[in-house]
Coordinates of C-alpha atoms in Angstrom, one line a residue:
X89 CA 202.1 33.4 80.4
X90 CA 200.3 32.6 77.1
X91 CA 199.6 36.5 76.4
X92 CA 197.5 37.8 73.6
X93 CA 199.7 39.5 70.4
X94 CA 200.0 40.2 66.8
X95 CA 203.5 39.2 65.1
X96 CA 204.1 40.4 61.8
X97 CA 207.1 40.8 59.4
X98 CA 210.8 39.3 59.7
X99 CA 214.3 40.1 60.5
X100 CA 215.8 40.7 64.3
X101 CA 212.3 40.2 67.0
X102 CA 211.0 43.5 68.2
X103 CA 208.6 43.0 71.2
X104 CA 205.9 46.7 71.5
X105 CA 204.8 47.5 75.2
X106 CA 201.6 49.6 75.3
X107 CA 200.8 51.8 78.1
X108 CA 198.5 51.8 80.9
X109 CA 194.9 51.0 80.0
X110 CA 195.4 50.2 76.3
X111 CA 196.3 47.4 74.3
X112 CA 198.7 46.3 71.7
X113 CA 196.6 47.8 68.7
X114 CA 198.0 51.1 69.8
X115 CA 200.7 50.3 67.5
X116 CA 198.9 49.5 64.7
X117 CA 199.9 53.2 62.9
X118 CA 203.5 51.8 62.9
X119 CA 203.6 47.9 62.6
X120 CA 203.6 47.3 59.0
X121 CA 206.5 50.2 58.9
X122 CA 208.4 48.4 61.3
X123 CA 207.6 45.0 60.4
X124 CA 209.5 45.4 56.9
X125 CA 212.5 45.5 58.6
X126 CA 211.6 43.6 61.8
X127 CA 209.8 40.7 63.3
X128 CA 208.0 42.2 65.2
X129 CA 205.5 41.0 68.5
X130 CA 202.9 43.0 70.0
X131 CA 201.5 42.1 72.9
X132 CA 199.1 42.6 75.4
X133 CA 200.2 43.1 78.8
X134 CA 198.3 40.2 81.7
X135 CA 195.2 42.1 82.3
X136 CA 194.8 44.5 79.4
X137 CA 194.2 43.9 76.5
X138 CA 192.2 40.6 75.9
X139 CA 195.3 38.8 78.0
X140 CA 193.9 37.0 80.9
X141 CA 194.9 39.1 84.1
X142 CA 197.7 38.2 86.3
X143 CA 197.5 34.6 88.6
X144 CA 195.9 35.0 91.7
X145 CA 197.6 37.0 94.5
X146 CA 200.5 38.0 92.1
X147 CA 200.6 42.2 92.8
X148 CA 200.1 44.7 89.6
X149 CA 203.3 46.3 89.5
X150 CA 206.0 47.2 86.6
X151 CA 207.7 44.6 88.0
X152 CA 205.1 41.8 88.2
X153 CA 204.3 43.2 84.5
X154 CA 208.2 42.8 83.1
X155 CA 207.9 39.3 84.7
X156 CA 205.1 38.2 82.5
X157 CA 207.2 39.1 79.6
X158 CA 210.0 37.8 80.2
X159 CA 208.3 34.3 80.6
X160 CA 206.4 35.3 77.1
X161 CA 209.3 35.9 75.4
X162 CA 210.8 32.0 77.1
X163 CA 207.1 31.0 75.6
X164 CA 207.7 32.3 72.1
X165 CA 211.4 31.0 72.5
X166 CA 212.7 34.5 71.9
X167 CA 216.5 35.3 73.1
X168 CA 217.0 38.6 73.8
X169 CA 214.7 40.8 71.7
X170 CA 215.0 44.0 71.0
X171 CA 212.0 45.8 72.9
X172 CA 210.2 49.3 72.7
X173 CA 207.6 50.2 75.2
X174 CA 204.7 53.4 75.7
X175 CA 204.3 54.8 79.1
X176 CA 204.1 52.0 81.2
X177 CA 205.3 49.6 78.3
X178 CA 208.2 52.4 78.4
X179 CA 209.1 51.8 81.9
X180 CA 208.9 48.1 81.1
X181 CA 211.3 48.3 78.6
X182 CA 213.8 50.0 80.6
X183 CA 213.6 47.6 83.8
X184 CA 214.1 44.9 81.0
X185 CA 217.1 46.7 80.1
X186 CA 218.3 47.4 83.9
X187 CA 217.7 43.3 83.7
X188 CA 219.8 42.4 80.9
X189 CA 217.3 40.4 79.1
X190 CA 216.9 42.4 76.7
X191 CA 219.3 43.3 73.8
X192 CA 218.2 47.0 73.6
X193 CA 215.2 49.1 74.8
X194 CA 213.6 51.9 73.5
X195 CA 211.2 54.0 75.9
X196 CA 208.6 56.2 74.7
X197 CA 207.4 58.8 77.8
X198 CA 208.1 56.6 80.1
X199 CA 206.8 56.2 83.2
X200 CA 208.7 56.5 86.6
X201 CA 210.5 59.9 86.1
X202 CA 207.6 62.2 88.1
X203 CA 207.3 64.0 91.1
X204 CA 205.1 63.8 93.6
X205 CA 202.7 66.5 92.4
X206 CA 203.2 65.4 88.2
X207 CA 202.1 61.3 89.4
X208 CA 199.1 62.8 91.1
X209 CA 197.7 65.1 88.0
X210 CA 198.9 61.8 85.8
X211 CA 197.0 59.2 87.8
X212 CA 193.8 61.8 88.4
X213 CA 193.9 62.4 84.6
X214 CA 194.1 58.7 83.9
X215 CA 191.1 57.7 86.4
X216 CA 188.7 60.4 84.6
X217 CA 189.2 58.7 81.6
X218 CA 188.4 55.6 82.6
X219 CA 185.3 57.1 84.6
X220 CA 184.4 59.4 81.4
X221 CA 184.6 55.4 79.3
X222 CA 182.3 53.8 82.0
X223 CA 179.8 56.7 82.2
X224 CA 179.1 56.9 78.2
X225 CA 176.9 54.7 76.0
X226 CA 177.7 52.7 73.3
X227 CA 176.0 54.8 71.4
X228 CA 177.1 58.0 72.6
X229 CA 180.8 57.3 72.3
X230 CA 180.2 56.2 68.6
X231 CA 178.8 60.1 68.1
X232 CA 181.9 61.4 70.1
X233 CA 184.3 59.4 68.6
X234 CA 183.6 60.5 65.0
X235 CA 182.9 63.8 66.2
X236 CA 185.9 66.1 65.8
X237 CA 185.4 68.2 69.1
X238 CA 184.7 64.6 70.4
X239 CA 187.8 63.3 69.4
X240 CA 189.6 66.4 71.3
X241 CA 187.7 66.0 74.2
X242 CA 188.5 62.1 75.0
X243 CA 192.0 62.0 73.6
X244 CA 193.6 65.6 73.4
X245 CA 195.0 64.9 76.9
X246 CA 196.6 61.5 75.3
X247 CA 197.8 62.7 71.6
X248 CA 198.6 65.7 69.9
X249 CA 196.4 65.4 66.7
X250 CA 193.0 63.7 67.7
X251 CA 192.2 64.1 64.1
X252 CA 194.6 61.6 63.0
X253 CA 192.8 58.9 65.1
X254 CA 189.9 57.1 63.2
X255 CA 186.4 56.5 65.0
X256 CA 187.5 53.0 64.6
X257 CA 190.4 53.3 66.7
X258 CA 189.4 56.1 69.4
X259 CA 186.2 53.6 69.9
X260 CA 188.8 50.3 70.5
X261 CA 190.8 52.3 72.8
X262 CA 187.9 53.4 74.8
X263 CA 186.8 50.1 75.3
X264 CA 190.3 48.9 76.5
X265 CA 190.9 51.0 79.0
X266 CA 187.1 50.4 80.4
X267 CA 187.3 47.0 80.4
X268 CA 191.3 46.7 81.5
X269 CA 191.4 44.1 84.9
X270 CA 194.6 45.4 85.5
X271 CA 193.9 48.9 85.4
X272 CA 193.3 50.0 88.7
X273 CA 195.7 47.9 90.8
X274 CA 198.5 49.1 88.3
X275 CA 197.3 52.4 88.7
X276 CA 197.8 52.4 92.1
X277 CA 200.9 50.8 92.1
X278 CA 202.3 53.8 90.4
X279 CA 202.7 55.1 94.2
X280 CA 205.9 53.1 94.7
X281 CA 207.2 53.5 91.2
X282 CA 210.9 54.7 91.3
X283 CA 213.5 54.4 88.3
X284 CA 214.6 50.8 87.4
X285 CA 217.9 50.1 88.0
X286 CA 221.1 50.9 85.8
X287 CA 220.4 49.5 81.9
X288 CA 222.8 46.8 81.3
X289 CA 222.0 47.3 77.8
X290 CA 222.1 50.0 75.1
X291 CA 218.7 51.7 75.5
X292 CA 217.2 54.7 73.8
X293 CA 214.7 57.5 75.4
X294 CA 212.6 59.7 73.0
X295 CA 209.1 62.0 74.8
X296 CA 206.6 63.6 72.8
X297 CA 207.2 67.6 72.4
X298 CA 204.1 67.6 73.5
X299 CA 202.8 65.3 76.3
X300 CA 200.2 66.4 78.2
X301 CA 199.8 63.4 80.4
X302 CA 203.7 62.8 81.5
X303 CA 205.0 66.5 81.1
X304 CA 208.0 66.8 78.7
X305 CA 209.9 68.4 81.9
X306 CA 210.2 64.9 82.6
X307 CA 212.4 64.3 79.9
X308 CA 214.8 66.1 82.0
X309 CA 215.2 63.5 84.6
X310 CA 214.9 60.8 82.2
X311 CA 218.3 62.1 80.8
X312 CA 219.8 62.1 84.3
X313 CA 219.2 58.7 85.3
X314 CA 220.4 57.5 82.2
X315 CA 223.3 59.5 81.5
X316 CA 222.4 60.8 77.8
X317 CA 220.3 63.1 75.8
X318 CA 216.6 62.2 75.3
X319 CA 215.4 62.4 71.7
X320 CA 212.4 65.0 71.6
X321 CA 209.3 63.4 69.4
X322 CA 208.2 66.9 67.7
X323 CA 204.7 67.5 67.0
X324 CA 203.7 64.1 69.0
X325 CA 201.5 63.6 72.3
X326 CA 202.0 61.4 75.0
X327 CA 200.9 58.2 72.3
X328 CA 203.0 59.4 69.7
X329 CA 202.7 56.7 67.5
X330 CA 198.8 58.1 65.7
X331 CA 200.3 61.3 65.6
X332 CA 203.7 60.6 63.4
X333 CA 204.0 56.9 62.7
X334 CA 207.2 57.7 60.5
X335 CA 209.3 59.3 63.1
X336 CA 208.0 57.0 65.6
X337 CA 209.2 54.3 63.4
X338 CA 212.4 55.7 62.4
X339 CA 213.0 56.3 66.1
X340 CA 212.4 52.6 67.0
X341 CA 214.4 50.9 64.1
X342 CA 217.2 53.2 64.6
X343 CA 217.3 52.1 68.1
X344 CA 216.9 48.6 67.3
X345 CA 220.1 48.6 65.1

């Protein structure tokens, strides 16, 4: 699929998966610090974003998602990037990696790794969001974005330090995840979401110390499945990458060795 993206910088290809509801200028805190080292790509899921949504009667599902990027990276003639993914984007990574077709992944609070009672508090918190984007004005969401209580009210859920996320951005955001196609069909999909298969390649799990959205108990379970400690992002929220682009960065160029 011809999906929308920003590349910048040179060295080995790093492709960045946002989560649900965003888009791939949730990364902008930590491009230019990865791009120094790598050439990096991110991109904009089918149906987020301003990526044109998925083809007609093809399902919204991490799997329908992976898909997509797999035949954007054919697109972009890219052989086996290295690839880092947010929530969704996270769990994306990691069924790239249970693929092969990837030469590493790194997962950021991914998703998948919930019980029954955690996906529902996730998916309710998710859909008042969105509700709480379509019920405000323009206008209004301009006051509460560069409002700090604002800031806390939309986003606290999302990121540890609403402070550290500009008007600019909080605003950008807001209108992503109202005007996402894919939202609501992916959302639901999250019923049948299990844990991608076995990761044929070396892959790297790091969650926020303090995720509000995908609790950090989680972690716990990520570490199961995958046989190894997960790296704990101190100080950062379920997006960690507004609240500390250098260890997010680190994290991700360390993993992308």
């Amino acid at each position: 699929m011809e999906l929308a993206f920003e590349r910048r910088g040179t060295g080995a290809p790093l492709v960045l998966l946002h989560g649900i509801g965003h888009h791939w200028q949730a990364w902008l805190p930590v491009l230019d610090r990865l791009a120094a080292r790598r050439d990096v790509i991110a991109v904009d899921f089918p149906g987020f974003g301003v990526s044109p949504p998925l083809p007609p009667g093809t399902p919204y599902t991490a799997e329908s998602l992976a898909d997509a990027i797999e035949s954007f990276f054919d697109l972009l003639g890219l052989r086996d990037p290295h690839v880092a993914g947010n929530s969704l984007g996270g769990y994306v990574a990691l069924e790239l990696a249970s693929r092969g077709s990837v030469r590493t992944a790194t997962a950021l609070s991914p998703a998948g790794f919930w019980s029954r009672t955690e996906l529902a508090y996730a998916r309710a918190v998710l859909r008042a969001i969105r509700a709480s984007t379509d019920a405000i004005s323009p206008e209004r969401a301009l006051a509460v974005a560069s409002n700090p209580l604002g800031r806390i009210a939309f986003s606290g859920l999302l990121v540890a330090h609403p402070s550290r996320l500009s008007p600019e951005a909080l605003l950008a955001a807001s209108q992503a995840i109202r005007e996402a196609q894919g939202f609501d069909d992916t959302l639901d999909s999250f019923e049948w979401l299990m844990p991608p298969g076995p990761p044929k390649v070396p892959i790297t799990i790091a969650w926020g110390e303090h995720d509000r959205l995908l609790l950090r108990r989680q972690a716990v379970r990520a570490a199961r499945w995958s046989g190894q400690r997960v790296k704990l992002l101190k100080g950062c929220g379920h997006v960690p990458m507004s609240d500390d682009p250098e260890l997010v960065a680190s994290v991700l160029l360390a993993a992308s060795e």
